[in-house]
Coordinates of C-alpha atoms and ligand atoms in Angstrom, one line a residue:
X1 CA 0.2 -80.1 97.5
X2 CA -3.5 -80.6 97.5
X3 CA -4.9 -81.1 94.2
X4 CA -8.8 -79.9 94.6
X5 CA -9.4 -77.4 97.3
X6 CA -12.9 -76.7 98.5
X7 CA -13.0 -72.5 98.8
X8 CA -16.0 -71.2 101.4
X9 CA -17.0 -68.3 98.3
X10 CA -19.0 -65.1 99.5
X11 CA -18.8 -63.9 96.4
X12 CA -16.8 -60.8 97.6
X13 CA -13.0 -59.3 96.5
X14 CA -11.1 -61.7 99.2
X15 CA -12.8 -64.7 98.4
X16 CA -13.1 -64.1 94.7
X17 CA -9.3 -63.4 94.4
X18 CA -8.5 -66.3 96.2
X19 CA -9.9 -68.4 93.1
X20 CA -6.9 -67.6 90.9
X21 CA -4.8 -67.5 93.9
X22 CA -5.1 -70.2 94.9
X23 CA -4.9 -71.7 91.5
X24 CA -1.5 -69.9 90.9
X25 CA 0.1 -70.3 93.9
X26 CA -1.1 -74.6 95.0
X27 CA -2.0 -75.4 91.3
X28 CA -5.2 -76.7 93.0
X29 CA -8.7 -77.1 90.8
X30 CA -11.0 -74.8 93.0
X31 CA -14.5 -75.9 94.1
X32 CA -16.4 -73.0 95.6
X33 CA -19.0 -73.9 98.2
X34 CA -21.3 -71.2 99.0
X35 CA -23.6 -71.3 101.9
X36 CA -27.4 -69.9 102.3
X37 CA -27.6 -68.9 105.8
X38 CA -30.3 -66.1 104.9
X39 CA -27.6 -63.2 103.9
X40 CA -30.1 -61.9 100.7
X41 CA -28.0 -62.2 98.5
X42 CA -28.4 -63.4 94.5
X43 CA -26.8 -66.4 95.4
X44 CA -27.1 -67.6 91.5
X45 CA -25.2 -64.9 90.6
X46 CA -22.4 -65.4 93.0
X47 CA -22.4 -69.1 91.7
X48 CA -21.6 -68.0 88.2
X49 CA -19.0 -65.2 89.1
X50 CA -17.6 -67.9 90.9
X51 CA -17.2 -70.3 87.4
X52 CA -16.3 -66.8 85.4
X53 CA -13.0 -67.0 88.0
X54 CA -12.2 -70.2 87.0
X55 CA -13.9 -72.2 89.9
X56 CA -14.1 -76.2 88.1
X57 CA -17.6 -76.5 90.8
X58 CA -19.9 -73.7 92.0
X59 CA -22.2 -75.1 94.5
X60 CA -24.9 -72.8 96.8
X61 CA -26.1 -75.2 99.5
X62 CA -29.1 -74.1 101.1
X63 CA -28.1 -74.1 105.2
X64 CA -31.1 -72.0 106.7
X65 CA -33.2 -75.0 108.2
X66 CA -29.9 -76.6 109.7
X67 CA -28.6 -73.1 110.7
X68 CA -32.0 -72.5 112.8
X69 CA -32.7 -75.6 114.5
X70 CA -29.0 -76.7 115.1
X71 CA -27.3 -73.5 115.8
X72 CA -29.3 -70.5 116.7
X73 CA -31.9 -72.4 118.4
X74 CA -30.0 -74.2 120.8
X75 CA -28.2 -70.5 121.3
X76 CA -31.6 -68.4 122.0
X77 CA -32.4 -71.4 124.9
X78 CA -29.0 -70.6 126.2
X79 CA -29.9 -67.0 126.3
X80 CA -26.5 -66.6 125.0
X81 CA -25.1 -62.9 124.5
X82 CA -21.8 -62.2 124.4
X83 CA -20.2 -59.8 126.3
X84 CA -24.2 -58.6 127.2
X85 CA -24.4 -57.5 123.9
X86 CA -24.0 -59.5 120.9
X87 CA -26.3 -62.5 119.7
X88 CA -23.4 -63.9 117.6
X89 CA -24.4 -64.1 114.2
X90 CA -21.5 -64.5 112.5
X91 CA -19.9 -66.5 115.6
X92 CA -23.0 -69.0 115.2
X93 CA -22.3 -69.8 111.2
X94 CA -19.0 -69.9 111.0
X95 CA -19.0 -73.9 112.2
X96 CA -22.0 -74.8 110.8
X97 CA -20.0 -73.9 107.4
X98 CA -16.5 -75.6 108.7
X99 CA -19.0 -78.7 108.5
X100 CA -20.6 -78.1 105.5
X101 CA -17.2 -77.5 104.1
X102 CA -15.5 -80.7 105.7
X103 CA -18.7 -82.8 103.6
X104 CA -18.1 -81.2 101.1
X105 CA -14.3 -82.2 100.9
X106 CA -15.0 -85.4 101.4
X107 CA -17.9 -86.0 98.9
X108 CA -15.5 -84.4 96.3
X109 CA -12.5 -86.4 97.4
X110 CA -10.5 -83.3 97.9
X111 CA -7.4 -82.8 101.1
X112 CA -7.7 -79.5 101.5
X113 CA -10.6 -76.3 102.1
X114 CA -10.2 -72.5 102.2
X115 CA -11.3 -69.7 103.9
X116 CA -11.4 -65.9 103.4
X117 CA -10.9 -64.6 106.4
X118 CA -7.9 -62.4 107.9
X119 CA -5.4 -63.1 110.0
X120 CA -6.6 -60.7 112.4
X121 CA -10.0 -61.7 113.6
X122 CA -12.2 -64.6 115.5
X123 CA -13.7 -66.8 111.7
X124 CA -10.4 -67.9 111.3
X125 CA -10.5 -69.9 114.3
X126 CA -13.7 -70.4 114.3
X127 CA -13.2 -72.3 110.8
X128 CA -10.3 -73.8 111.9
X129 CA -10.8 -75.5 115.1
X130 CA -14.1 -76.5 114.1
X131 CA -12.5 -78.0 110.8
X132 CA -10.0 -80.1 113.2
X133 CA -12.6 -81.2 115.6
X134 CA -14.9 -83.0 112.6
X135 CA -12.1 -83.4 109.8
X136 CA -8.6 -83.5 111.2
X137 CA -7.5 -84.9 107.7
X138 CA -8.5 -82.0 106.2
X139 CA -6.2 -79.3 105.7
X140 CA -6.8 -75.6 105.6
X141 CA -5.1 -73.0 103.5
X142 CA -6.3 -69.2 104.8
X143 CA -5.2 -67.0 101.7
X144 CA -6.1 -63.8 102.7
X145 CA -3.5 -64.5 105.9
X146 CA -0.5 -65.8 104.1
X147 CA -0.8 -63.3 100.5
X148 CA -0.3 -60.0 102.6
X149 CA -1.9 -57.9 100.0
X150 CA -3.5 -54.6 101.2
X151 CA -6.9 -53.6 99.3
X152 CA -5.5 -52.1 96.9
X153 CA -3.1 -54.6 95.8
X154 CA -6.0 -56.9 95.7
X155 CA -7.8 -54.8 93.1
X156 CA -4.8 -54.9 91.0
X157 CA -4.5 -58.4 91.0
X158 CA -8.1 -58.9 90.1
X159 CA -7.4 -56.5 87.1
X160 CA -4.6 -57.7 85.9
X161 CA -6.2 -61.4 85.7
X162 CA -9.7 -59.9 84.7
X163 CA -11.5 -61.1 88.1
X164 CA -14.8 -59.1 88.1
X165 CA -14.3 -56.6 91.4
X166 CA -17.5 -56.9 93.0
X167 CA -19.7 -53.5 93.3
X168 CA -19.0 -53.7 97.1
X169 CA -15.4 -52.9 97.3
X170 CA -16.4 -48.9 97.1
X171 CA -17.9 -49.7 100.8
X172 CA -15.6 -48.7 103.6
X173 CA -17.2 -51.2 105.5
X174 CA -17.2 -55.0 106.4
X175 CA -20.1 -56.9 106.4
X176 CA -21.4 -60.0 107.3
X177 CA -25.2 -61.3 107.5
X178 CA -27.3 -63.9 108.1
X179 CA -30.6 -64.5 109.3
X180 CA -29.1 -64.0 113.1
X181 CA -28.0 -60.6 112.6
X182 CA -26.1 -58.2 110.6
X183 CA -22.3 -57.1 111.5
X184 CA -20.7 -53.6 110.5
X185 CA -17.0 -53.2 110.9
X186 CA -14.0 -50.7 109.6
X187 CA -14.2 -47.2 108.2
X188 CA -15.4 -44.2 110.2
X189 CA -16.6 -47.0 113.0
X190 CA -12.8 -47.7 113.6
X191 CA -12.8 -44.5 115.6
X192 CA -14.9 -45.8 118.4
X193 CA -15.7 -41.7 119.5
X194 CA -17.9 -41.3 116.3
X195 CA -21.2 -42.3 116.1
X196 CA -22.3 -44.4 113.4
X197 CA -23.4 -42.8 110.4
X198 CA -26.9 -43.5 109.1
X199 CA -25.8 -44.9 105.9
X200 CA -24.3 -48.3 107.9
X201 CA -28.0 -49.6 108.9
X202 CA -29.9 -51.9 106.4
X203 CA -32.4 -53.6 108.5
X204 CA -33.0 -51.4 110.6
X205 CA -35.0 -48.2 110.5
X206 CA -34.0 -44.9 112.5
X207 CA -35.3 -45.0 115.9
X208 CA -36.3 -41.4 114.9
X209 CA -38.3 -42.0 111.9
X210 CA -39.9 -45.3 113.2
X211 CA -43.7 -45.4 113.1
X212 CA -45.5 -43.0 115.6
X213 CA -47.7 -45.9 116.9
X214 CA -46.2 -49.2 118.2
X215 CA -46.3 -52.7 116.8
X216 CA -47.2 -55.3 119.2
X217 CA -46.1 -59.0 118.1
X218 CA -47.5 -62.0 120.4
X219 CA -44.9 -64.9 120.1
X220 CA -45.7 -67.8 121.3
X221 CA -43.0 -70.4 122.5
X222 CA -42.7 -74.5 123.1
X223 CA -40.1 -75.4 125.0
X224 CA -38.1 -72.4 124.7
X225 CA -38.5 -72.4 121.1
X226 CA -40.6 -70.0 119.1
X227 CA -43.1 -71.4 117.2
X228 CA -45.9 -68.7 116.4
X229 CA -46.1 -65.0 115.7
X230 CA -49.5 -62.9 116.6
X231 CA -51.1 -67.2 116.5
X232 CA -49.6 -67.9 113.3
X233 CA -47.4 -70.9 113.1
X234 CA -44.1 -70.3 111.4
X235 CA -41.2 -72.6 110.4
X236 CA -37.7 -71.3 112.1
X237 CA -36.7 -69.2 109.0
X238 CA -39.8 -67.7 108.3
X239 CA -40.5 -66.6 111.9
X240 CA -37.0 -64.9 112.2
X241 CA -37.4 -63.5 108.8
X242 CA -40.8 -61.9 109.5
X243 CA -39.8 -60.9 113.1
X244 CA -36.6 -58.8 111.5
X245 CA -38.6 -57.5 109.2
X246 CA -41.3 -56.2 111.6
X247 CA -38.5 -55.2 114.5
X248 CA -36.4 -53.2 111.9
X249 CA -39.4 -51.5 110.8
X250 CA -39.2 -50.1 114.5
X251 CA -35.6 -49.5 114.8
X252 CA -35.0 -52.0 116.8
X253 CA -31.9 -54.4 117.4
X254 CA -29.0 -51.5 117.0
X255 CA -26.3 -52.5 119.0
X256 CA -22.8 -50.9 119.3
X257 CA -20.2 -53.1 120.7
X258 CA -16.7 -52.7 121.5
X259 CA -15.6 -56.1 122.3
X260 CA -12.6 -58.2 123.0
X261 CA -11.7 -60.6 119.7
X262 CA -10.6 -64.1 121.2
X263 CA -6.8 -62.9 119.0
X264 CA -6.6 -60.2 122.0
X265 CA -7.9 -57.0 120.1
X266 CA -10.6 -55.1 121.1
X267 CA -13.1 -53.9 118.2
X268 CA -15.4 -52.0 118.1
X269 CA -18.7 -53.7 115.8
X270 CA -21.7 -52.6 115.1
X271 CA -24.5 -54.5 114.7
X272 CA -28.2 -55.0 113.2
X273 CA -30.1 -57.9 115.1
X274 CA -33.7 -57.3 115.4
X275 CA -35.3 -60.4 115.3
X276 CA -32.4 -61.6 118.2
X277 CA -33.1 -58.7 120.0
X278 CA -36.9 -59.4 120.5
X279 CA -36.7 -63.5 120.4
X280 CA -34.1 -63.2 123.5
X281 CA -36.1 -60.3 125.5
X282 CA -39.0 -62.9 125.0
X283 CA -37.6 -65.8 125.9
X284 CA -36.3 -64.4 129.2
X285 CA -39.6 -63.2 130.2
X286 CA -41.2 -66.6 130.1
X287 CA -38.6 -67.9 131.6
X288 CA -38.4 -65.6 134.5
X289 CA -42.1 -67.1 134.8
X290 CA -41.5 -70.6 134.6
X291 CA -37.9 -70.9 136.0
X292 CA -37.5 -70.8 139.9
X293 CA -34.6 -68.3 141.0
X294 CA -32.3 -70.9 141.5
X295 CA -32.6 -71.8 138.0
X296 CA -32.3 -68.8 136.2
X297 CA -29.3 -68.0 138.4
X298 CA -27.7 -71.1 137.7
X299 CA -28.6 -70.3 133.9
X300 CA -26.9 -67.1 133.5
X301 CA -23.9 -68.5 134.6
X302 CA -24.2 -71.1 131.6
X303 CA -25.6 -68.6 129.6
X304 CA -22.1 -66.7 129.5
X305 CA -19.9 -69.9 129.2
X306 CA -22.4 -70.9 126.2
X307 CA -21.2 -67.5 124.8
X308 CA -18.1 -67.1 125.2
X309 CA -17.5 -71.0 123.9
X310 CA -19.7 -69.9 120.4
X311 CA -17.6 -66.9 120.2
X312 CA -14.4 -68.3 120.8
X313 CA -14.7 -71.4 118.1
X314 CA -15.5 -74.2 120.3
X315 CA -18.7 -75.2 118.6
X316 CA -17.8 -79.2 118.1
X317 CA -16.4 -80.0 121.7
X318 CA -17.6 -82.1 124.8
X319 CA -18.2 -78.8 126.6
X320 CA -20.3 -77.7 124.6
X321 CA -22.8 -80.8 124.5
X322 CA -22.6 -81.1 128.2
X323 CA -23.8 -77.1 128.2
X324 CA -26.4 -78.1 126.0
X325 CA -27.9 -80.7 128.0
X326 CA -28.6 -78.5 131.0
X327 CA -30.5 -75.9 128.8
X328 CA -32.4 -78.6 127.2
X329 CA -33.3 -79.6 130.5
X330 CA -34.3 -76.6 131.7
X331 CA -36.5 -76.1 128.5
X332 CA -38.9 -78.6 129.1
X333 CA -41.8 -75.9 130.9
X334 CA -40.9 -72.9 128.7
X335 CA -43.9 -73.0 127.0
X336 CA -46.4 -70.1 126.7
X337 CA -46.6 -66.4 125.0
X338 CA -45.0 -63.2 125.7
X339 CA -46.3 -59.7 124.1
X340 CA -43.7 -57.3 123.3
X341 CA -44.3 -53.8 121.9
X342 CA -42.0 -52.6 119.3
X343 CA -41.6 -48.9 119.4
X344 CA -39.0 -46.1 118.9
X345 CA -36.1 -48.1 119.1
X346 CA -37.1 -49.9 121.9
X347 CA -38.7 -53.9 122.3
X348 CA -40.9 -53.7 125.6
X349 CA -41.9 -57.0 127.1
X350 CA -45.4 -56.0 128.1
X351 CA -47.3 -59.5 128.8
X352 CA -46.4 -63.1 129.3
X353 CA -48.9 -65.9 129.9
X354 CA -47.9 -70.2 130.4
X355 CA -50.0 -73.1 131.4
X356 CA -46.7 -73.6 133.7
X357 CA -46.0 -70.5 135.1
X358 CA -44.6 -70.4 138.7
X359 CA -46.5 -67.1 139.6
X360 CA -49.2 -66.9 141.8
X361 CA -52.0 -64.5 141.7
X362 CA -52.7 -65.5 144.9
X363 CA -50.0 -64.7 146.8
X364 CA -48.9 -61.9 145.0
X365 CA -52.4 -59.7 145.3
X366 CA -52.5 -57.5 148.1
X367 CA -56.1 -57.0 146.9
X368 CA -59.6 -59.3 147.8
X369 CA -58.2 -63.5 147.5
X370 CA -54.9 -63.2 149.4
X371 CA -54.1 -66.8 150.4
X372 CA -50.4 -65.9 151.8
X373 CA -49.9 -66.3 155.4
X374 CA -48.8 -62.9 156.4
X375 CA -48.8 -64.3 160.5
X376 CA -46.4 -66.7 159.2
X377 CA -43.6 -64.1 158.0
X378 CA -42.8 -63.7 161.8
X379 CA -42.0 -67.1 162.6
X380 CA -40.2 -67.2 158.9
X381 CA -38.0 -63.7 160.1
X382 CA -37.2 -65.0 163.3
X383 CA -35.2 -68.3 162.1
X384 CA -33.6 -66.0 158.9
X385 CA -32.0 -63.4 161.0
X386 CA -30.8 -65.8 163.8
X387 CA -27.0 -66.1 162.5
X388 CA -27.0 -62.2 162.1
X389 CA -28.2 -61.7 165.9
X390 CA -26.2 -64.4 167.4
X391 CA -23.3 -63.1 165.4
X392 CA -23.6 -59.4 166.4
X393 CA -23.6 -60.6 170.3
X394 CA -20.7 -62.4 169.3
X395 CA -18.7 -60.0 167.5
X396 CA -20.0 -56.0 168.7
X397 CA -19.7 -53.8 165.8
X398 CA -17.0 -51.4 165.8
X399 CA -16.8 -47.6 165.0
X400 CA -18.4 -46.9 161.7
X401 CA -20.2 -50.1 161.2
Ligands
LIG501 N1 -17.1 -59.4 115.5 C1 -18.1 -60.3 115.1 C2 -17.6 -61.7 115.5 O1 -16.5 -61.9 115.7 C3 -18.5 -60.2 113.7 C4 -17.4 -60.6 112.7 C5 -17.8 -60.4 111.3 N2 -17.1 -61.1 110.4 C6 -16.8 -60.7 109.1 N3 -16.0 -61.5 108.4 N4 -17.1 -59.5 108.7 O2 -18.4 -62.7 115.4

């Protein structure tokens, strides 16, 4: 039995019960680690309920630079979306935690960590593989999966042992938010006929009571990365922060998803992601400037693999790095700005500009400064369609051809 377990604490019922119970049932100290991945939260106030529970260590470790430039940064290069739709927030921080929690576990000499997650969804593996991949020493204990309470019986338990039931647990719904996105699961949504109530959203305005005149936000881009909004320079963080801010304002970045959970259930998720929503549109545009078609062929192809790997746990494997490499490499002239227009609902990519973009005024004018060889399309046509005229000597069509 381990004798200090290192608990990943949101702060909520699950994780918050899981102090005592794990206490009670592996007569384990509990350390609770809890992470700052930009969910605005009063994080000092979670640290203390926490040490009210019983926790012997409350720690909040601030993860929002490493979360940025290790994990969403690397995914926006990718382009990665999964299933088309989702910019995986949650899917994104879940082993950037594992690792924070395996450090932890180590630093404090303990065998064993925690989650809260269910036994019914795609963090549990997340945690879990990514946990054996870095720390296979480590052991993980999931008590939400093995105590089989239902909701209820949870908030008895926290009664009867005078755990402090967090405001939140008169929400129907499951949340989970970081600087990458917002998810909105369970209640009404479970019926995946009725459309989302109004009441779910809390980044994002109504499409219908957005602002009657559009926003247009300049973002500017090195190497595939953002680095400037409207020619001001902003650290990772910030430049997400603002962008979600200003997107939301719009109504942009709703997104409702039923997707397939890696456990074999389909779900049907809602989801904020305004700042995702833009950063990707815009980083697609310049590189449908900079990238030959070969390329960004090649890329989508990755793109999905990237995805499906980040949403199915596989973070910390070989796969992944080689993936990686590629995108870096196709990073290198993805430089340059792209204007969007936020408005109604809707992110517009309206203008793109780089010092190492593939188009070509040039050719592309039909107007006065045409340089393309239009004589030369001929000789090009010719040689393109000689397999399909030697093969329809070969082989006459038949009726209905
Ligand atoms: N369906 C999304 C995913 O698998 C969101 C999960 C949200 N997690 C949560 N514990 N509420 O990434």
């Amino acid at each position: 039995m381990p004798d200090k377990i290192i608990l990943a604490y949101s702060g909520g019922l699950d994780t918050s019960v899981a102090v005592k119970w794990l206490q009670d049932n592996y007569g384990a100290q509990v350390v609770a680690v809890t992470f700052d991945v930009g969910n605005a939260k009063n994080l000092a106030q979670v640290r203390q309920r926490a040490l009210d529970i019983g926790a012997v260590k409350a720690l909040v470790v601030d993860a929002r630079e490493t979360f940025v430039n290790q994990f969403i940064h690397p995914a926006l290069q990718a382009d990665a979306l999964y299933e088309g739709q989702y910019p995986l927030a949650t899917a994104l921080s879940r082993p950037l935690m594992a690792k924070l929690l395996a450090e932890v576990a180590r630093a404090e000499g303990a065998t064993a960590v925690a989650h809260g997650c269910t036994g019914k969804g795609n963090d549990q593996v997340r945690f879990e593989v990514s946990i054996a991949a870095l720390a296979p020493e480590i052991k993980v204990v999931a008590p939400v999966r093995e105590w089989g309470m239902t909701r209820d019986e949870e908030i008895i338990y926290a009664q009867e042992r005078g755990i402090p039931v967090p405001v939140t647990v008169s929400s129907p719904y499951s949340v989970d938010e970081n600087l990458w996105g917002r998810s909105i699961e369970c209640g009404v949504l479970e019926d995946p006929w009725s459309e989302p109530p109004e009441d779910i959203y809390a980044w994002t305005k109504s499409p219908r009571e957005a602002p009657d005149t559009p926003d247009y936000v300049e973002i500017a881009f090195q190497e595939g990365l953002p680095t400037a909004l409207d020619g001001r320079a902003l650290s990772g963080p910030s430049l997400i922060q603002e962008l979600n801010r200003r997107a939301g304002e719009h109504g942009v970045g709703r997104i409702d998803h039923v997707e397939n959970r890696l456990v074999g259930i389909k779900s049907r998720e809602i989801y904020e992601a305004p700042a995702a929503t833009v950063l990707l549109a815009a980083h697609r545009a310049l590189e449908a400037m900079t990238l030959t078609k070969e390329q960004i062929r090649f890329k989508e192809r990755v793109a999905q693999e990237y995805a499906d790997l980040i949403y199915n746990g596989l973070w910390f494997t070989a796969f992944r790095h080689d993936l990686a490499a590629y995108v870096q490499s196709t990073q290198r002239f993805v430089s340059g700005t792209v204007r969007t227009r936020l408005f109604k609902g809707n992110c517009t990519v309206v203008g793109r500009q780089s010092p190492h973009s593939l188009y070509r005024f040039e050719l592309a004018t039909y107007d006065q400064g045409d340089q393309f060889d239009q004589g030369a399309a001929a000789g090009f046509i010719h040689i393109w369609g000689l397999p399909v005229r030697t093969q329809a000597q070969a082989q006459p069509k038949g009726e209905g051809d």
